[in-house]
Short mmCIF file of C-alpha atoms and ligand atoms in Angstrom, two decimals:
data_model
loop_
_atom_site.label_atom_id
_atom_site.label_comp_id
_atom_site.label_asym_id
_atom_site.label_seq_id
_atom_site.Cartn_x
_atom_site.Cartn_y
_atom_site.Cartn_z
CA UNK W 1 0.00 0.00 0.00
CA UNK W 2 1.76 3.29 -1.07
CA UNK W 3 1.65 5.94 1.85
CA UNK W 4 -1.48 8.01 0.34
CA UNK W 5 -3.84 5.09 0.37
CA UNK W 6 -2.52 4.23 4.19
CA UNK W 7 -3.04 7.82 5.26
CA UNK W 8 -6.45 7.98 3.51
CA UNK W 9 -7.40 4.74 4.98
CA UNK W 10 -5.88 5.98 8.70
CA UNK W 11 -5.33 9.43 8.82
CA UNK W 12 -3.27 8.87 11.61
CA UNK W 13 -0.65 11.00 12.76
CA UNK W 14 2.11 8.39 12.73
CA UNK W 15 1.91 7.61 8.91
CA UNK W 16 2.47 11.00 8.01
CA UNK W 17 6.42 10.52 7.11
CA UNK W 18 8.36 12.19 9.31
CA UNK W 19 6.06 13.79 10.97
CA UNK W 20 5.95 12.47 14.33
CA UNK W 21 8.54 13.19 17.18
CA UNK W 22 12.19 11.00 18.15
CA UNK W 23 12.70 10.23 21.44
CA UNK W 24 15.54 12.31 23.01
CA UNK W 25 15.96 10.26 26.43
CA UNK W 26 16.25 7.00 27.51
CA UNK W 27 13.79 5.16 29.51
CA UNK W 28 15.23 3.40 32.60
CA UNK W 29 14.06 1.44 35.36
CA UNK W 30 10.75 2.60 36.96
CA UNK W 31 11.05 3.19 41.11
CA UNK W 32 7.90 3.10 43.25
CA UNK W 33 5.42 2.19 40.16
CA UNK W 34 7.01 5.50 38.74
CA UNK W 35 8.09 5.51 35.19
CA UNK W 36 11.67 6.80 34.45
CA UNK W 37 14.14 8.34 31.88
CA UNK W 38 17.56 9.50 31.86
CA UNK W 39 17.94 12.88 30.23
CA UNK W 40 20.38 13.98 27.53
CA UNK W 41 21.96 15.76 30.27
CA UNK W 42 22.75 12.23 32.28
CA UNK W 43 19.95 12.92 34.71
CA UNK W 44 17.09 10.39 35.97
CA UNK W 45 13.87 12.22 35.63
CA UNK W 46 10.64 10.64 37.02
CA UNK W 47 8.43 10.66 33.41
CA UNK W 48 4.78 11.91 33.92
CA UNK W 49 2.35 11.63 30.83
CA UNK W 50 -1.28 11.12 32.00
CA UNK W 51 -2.87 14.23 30.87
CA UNK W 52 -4.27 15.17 34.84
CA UNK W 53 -0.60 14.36 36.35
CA UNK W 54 1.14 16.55 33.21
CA UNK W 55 -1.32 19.44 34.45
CA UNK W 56 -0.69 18.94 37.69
CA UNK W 57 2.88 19.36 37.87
CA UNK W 58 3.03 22.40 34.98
CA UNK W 59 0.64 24.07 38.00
CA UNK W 60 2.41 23.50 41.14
CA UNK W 61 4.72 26.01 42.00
CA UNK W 62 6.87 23.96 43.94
CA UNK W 63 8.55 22.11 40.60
CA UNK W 64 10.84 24.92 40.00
CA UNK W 65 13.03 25.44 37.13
CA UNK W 66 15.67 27.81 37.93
CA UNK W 67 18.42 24.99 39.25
CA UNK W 68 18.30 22.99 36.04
CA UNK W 69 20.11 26.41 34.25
CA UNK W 70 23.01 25.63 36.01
CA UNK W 71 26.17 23.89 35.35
CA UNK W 72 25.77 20.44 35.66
CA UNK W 73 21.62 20.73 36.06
CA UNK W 74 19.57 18.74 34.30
CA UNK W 75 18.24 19.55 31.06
CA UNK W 76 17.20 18.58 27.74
CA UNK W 77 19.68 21.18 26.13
CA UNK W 78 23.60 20.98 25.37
CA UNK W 79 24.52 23.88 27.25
CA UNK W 80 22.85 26.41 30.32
CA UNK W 81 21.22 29.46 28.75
CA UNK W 82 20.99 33.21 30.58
CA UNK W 83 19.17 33.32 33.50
CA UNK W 84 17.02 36.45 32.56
CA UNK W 85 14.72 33.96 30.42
CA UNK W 86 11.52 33.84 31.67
CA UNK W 87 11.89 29.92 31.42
CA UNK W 88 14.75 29.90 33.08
CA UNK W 89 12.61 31.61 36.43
CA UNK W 90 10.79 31.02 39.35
CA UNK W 91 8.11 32.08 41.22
CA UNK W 92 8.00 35.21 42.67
CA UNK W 93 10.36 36.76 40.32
CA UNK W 94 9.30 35.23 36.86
CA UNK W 95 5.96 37.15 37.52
CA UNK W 96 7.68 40.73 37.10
CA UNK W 97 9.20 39.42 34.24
CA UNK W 98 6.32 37.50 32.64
CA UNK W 99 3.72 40.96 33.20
CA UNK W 100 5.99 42.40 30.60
CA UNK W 101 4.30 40.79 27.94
CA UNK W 102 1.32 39.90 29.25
CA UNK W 103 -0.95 42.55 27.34
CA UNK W 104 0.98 42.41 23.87
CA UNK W 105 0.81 38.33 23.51
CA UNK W 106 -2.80 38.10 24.80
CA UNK W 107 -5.44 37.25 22.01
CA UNK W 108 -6.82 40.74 21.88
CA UNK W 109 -3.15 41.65 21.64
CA UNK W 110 -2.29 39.81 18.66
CA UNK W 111 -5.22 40.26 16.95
CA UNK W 112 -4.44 43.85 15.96
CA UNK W 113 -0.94 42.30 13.90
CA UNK W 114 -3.63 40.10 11.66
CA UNK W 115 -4.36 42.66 9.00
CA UNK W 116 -0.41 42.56 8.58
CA UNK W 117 -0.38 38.52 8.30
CA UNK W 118 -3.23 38.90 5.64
CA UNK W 119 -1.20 41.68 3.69
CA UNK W 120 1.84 39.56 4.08
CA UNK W 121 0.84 36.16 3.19
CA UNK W 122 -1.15 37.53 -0.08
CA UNK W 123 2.08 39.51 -1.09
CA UNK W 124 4.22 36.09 -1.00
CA UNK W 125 1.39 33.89 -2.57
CA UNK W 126 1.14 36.73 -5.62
CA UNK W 127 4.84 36.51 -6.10
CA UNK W 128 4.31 32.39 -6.03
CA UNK W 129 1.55 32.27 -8.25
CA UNK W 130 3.38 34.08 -10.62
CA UNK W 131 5.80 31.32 -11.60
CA UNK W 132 3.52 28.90 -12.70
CA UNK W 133 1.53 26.01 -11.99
CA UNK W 134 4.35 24.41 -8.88
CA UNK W 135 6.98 26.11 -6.77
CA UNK W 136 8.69 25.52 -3.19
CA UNK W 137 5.87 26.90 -0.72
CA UNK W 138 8.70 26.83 2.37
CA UNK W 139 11.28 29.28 0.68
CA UNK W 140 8.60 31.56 -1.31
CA UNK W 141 5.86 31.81 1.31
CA UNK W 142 5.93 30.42 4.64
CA UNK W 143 9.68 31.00 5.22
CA UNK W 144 9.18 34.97 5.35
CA UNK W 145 5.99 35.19 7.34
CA UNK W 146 6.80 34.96 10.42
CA UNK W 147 10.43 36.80 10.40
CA UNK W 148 8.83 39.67 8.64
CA UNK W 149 5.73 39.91 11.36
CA UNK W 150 8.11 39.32 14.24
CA UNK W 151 10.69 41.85 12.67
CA UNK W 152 7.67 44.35 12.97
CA UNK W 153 6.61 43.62 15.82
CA UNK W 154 9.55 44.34 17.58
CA UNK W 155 10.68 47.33 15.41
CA UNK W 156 13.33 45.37 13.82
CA UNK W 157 14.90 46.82 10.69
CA UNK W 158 14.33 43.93 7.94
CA UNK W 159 18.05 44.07 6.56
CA UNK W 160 18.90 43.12 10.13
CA UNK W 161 17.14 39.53 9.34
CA UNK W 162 20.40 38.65 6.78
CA UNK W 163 22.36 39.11 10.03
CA UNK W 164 20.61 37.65 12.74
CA UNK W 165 18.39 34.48 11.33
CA UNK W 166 21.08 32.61 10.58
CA UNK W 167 21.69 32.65 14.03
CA UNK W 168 18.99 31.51 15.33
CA UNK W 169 18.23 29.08 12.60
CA UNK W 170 21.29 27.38 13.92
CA UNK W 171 20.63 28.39 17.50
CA UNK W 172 16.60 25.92 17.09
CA UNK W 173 17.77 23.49 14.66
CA UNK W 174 21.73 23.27 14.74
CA UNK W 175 22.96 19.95 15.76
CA UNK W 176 23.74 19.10 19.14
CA UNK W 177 26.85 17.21 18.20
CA UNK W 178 28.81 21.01 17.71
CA UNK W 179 28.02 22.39 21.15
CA UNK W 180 30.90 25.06 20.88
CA UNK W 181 29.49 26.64 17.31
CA UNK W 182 26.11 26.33 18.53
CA UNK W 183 26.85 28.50 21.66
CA UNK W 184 29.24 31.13 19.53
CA UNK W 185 26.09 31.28 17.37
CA UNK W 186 23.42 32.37 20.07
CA UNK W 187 25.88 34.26 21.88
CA UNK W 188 25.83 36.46 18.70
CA UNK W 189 22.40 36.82 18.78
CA UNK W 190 22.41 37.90 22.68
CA UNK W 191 24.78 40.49 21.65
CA UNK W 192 22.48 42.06 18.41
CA UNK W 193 19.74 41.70 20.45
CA UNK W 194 21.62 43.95 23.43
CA UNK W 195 22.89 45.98 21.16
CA UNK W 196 19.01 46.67 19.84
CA UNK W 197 17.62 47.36 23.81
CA UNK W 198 21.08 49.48 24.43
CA UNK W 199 20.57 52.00 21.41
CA UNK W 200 23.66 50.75 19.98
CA UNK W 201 21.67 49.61 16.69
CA UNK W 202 18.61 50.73 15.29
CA UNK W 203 14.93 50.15 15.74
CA UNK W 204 11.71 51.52 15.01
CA UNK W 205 10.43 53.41 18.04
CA UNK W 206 6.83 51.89 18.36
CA UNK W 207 8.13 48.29 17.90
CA UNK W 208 7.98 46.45 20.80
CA UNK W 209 11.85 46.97 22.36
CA UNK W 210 11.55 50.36 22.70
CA UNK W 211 8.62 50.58 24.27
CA UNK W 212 9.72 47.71 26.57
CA UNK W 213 12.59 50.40 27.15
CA UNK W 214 10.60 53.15 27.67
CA UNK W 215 8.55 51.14 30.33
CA UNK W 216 11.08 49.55 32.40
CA UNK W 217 10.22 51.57 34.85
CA UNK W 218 6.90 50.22 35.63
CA UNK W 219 8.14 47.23 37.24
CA UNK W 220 9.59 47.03 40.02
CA UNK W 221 12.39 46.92 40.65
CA UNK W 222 13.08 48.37 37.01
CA UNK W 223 14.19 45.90 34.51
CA UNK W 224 17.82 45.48 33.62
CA UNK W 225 18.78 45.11 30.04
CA UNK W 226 19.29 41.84 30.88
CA UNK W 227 16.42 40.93 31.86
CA UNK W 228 14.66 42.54 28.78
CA UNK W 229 17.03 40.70 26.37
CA UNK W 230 15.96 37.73 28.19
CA UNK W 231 12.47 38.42 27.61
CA UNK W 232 12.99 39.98 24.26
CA UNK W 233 14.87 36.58 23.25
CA UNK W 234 11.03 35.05 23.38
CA UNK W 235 10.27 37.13 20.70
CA UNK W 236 12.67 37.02 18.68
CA UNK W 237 13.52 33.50 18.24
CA UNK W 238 10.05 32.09 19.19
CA UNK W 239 8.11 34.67 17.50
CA UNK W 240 9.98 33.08 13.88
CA UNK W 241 11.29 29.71 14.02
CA UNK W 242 8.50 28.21 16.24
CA UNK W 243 5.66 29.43 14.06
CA UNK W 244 7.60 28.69 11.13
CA UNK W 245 8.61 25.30 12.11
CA UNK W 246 4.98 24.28 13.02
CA UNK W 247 3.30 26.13 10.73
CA UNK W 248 5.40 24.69 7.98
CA UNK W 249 4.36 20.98 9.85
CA UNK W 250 0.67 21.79 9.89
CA UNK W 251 0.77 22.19 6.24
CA UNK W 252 2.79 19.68 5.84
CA UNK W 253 0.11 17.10 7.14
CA UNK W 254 -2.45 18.29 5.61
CA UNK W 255 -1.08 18.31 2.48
CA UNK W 256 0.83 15.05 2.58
CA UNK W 257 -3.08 13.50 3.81
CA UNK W 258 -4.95 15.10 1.17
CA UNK W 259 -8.38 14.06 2.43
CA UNK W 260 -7.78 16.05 5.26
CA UNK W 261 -7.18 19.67 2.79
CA UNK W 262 -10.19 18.40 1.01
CA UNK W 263 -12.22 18.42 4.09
CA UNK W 264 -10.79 22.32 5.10
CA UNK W 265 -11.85 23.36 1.52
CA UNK W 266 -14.98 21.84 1.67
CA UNK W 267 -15.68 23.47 5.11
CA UNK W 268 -13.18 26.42 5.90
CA UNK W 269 -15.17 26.89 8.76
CA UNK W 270 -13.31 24.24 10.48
CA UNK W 271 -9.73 25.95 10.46
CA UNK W 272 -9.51 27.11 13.90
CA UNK W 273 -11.15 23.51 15.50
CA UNK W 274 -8.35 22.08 12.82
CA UNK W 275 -5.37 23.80 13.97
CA UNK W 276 -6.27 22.88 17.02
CA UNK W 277 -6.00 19.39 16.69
CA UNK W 278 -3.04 19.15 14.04
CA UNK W 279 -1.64 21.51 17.38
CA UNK W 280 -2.11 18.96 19.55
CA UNK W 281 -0.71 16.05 17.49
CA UNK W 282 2.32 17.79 16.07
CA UNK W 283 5.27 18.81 18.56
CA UNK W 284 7.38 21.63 17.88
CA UNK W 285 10.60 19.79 18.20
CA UNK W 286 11.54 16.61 20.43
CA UNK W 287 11.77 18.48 23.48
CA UNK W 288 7.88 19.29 25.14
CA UNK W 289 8.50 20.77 28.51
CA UNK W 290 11.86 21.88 30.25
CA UNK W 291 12.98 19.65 33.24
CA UNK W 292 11.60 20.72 36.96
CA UNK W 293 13.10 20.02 40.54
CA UNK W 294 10.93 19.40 43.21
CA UNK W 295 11.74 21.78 46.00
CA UNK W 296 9.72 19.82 48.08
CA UNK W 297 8.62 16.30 48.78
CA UNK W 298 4.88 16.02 46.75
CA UNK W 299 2.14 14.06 46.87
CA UNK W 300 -0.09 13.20 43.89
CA UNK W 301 -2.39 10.68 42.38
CA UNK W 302 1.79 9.50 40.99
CA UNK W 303 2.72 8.51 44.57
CA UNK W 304 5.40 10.76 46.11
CA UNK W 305 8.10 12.88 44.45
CA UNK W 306 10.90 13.43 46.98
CA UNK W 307 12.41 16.78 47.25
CA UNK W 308 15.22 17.16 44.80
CA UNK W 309 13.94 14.91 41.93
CA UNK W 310 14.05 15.64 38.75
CA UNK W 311 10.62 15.10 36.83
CA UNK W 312 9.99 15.88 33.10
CA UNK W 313 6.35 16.39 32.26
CA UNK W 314 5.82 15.09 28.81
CA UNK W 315 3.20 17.25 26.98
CA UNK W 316 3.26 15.01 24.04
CA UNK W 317 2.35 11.97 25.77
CA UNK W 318 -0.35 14.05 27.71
CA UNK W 319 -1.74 14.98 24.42
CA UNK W 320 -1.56 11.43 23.11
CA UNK W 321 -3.89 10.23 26.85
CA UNK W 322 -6.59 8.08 25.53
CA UNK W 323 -8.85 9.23 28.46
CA UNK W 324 -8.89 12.88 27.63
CA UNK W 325 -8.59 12.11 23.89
CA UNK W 326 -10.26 8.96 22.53
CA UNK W 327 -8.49 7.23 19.67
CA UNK W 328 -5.43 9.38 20.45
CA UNK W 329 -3.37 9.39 17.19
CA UNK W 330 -6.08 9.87 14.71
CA UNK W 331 -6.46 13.15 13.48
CA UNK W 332 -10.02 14.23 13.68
CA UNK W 333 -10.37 17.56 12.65
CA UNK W 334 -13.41 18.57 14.49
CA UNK W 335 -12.22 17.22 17.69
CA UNK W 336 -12.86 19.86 20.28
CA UNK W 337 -13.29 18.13 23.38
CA UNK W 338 -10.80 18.94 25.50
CA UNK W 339 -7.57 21.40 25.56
CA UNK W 340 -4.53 20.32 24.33
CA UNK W 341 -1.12 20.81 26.37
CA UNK W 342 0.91 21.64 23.26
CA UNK W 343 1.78 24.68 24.68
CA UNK W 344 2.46 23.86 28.14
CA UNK W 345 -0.02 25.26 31.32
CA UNK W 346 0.42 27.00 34.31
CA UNK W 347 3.03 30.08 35.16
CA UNK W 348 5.62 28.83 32.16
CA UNK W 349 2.83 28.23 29.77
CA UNK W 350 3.72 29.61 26.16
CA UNK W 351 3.68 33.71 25.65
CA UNK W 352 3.82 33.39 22.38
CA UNK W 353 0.14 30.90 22.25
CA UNK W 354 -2.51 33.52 20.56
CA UNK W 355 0.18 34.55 17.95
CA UNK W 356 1.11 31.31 16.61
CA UNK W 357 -2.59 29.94 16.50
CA UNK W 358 -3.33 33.65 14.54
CA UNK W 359 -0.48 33.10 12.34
CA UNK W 360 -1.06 29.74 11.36
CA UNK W 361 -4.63 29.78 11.15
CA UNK W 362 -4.56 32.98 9.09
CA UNK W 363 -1.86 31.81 6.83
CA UNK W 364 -3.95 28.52 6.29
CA UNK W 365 -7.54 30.16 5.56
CA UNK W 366 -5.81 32.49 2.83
CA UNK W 367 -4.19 28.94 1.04
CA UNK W 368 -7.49 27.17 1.46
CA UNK W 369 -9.10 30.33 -0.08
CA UNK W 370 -6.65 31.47 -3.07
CA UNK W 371 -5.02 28.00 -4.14
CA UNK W 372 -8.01 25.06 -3.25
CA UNK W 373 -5.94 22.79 -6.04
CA UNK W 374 -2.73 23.34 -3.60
CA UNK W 375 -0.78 19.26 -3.53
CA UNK W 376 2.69 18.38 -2.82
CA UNK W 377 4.61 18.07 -6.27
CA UNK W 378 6.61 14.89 -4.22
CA UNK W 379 5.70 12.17 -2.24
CA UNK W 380 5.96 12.98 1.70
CA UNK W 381 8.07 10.46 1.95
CA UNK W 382 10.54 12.99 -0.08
CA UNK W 383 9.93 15.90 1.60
CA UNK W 384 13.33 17.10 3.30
CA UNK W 385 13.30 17.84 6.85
CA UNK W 386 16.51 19.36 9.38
CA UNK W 387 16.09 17.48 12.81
CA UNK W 388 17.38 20.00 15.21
CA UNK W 389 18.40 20.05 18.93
CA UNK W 390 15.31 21.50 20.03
CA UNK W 391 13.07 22.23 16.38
CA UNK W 392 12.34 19.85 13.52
CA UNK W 393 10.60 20.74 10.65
CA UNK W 394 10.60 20.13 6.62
CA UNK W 395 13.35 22.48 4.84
CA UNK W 396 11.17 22.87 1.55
CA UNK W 397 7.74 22.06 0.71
CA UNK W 398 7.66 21.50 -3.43
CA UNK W 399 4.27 22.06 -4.41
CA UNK W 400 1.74 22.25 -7.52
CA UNK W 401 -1.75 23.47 -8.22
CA UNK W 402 -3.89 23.98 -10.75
CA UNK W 403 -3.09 26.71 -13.15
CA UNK W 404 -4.88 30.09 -12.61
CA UNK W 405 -7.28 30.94 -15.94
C1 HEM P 501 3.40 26.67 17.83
C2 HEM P 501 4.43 27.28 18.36
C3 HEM P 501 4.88 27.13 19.79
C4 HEM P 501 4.85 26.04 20.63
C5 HEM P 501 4.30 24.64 20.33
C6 HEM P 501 5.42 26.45 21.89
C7 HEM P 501 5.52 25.65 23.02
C8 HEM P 501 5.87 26.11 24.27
C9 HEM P 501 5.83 25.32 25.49
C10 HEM P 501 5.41 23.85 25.60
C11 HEM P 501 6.23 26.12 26.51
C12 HEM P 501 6.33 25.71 27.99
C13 HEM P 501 7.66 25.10 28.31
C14 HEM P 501 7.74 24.61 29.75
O1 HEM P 501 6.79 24.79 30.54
O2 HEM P 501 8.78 24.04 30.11
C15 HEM P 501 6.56 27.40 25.95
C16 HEM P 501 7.02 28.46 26.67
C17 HEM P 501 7.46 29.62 26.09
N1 HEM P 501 7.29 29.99 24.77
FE1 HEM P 501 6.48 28.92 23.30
N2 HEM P 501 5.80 27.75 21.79
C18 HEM P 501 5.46 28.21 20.52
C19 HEM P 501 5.60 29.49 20.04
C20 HEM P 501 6.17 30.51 20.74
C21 HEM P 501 6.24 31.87 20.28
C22 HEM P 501 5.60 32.38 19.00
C23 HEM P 501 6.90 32.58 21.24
C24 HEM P 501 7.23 34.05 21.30
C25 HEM P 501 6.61 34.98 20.61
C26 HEM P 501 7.23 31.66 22.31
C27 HEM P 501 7.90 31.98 23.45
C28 HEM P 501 7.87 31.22 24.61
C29 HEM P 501 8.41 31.67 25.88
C30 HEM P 501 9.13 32.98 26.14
C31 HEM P 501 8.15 30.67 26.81
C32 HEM P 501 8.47 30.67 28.29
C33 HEM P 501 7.32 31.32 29.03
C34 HEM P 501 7.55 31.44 30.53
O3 HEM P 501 8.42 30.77 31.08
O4 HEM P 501 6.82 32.22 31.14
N3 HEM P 501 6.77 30.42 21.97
N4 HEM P 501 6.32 27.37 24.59
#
């Protein structure tokens, strides 16, 4: 059976090619009923992945995350990153951080930079369009999207983007096996970015650094530069290469199981409830969560986690939990029983949520809309794809419609 009939037959997220995540620990020997892994970092990590236990731990304060950014701390990553990250904090402090953003990222937030994905996307398809009847959708279209809207967003001069992306292209989906390139790499982009916050380069005074600038004030203390880097680094790498690298995978699948862009053309109405499951199947990368220590000994329906242990709660599993999510790996495109964990929960969940579902599902209803006929010109199967240290996604997406009369 070639892989379109399988996929027609299934639709199941694990016979789209590629699509589905690697492992990037090991799983050991379980202690006290509790199942176990040992990280890339050489850590054991108590493994949860029932949906209720994921939650759980994402919500109680007392898994902090602040000693696994240390030398030596257990992690999923090659290397420690700066402290200033909002990931990379606890409670109380990651609050004053976190209220930084709050207002910008929220949906009503976001919603006001739509207009700009609609102007954006149409000006890449028209270029597209323009060459024919089949063209590479990743380095025409999808590739530019998000850099450009982030780039604006922030008040970033556009030439800056021949600079910095390939910086943190290699800083999401370099390979962990050259640790000392891939740290002189974001290191670079720590510095552009400081240089941006200190005045030393240019940006556009309504973008969001300077006004994070002007404000610093209003917390209190007042932020450092540090600390805004830290929280500017969000944006600038997240706010590209995470909605690129998923977006790029959501179209991916649904291209790759045609039946399932046939059923978004039929019904566009379904976009949003479709993102949202193709969301919750598709990870952004192999790593789901970051690593916690409990700072405490605690009690849950797992049994007890002694202070000090390191526990990883796995949002992909939790997504996959048959109770939550009957018949788990089948994509169902009007599923819309129950949220997804894709983007984590609790104090740490995702800032940058409401601007990746806008993007994507923006940047889908305008292909549904102006190209129905849209296929891939290979099999999936073919489809090239980087697997990175922390993103994965295809590195061109050849495709063919019908031609325009
Ligand atoms: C579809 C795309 C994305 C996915 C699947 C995703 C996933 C996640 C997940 C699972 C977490 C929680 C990690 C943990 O608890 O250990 C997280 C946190 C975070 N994400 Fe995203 N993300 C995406 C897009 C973005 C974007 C667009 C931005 C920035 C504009 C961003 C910035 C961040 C930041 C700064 C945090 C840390 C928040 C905190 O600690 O308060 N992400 N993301």
């Amino acid at each position: 059976m070639n892989i379109a009939t399988k996929i027609k037959n299934t639709i199941n997220v694990t016979n789209i090619p590629n699509l589905d995540f690697a492992s990037v620990f090991e799983v050991t020997t379980p202690l006290d009923g509790m199942a176990r892994i040992i990280l890339p970092s050489g850590h054991l990590a108590y493994h949860l992945t029932k949906y209720q236990e994921v939650q759980q731990v994402l919500m109680d304060k007392r898994f902090i995350r602040s000693p696994c950014n240390e030398e030596g701390g257990a992690s999923f990553l090659p290397t420690i990153t700066p402290r200033e990250l909002l990931l990379n904090n606890d409670a109380p402090h990651h609050a004053r951080l976190r209220k930084v953003v709050v207002k910008d990222f929220s949906p009503s937030g976001v919603a006001v930079l739509k207009d700009k994905v609609v102007q954006l996307t149409h000006a890449r398809l028209d270029e597209m369009i323009k060459l024919g009847d089949a063209a590479d959708l990743f380095s025409l279209v999808l590739d530019h999207i998000p850099s450009e809207l982030d780039c604006y967003l922030m008040g970033i001069p556009l030439e800056d983007r021949a600079f910095y992306r390939p910086l943190t292209q290699v800083v999401q989906i370099g390979a962990r096996e050259d640790i000392p390139e891939l740290l002189r790499q974001f290191w670079l982009v720590y510095h552009y970015l400081m240089d941006l916050v200190t005045g030393r380069r240019a940006s556009y005074p309504d973008g969001l650094i300077q006004r994070f600038v002007a404000d610093r004030d209003d917390s209190t203390p007042s932020l450092t530069d540090e600390e805004l880097v830290g929280v500017l680094l969000g944006v600038l790498i997240g706010g590209d290469q995470n909605i690129l690298s998923v977006m790029t995978k959501v179209i991916y699948a649904l291209l790759a199981a045609p039946t399932l862009w046939q059923s978004l053309v039929e019904d566009p109405a379904l976009i949003p409830c479709a993102v949202e499951e193709l969301l919750r199947l598709i990870p952004i990368g192999n790593i789901s969560t970051f690593p916690r220590i409990a700072s405490a000994d605690v009690e849950g329906s797992w049994g007890k986690i002694e202070c000090g242990s390191v526990v990883y709660a796995d949002v992909h599993a939790a997504n996959r939990d048959p109770s939550v999510f009957p018949d788990p790996l089948t994509i169902q495109l009007n599923r819309n029983n129950a949220k997804h964990l894709q983007f984590g929960y609790g104090m740490h969940n995702c800032m940058g949520a409401a601007l990746a579902r806008m993007e994507i599902s923006t940047v889908l209803e305008i292909l549904i809309e102006r190209i129905p006929s849209l296929q891939l010109a290979i099999p999936a199967e073919e489809v090239p794809w980087v697997h990175g240290t922390i993103l994965r996604r295809p590195t061109s997406l050849p495709v063919r419609w019908a031609p325009f009369r």
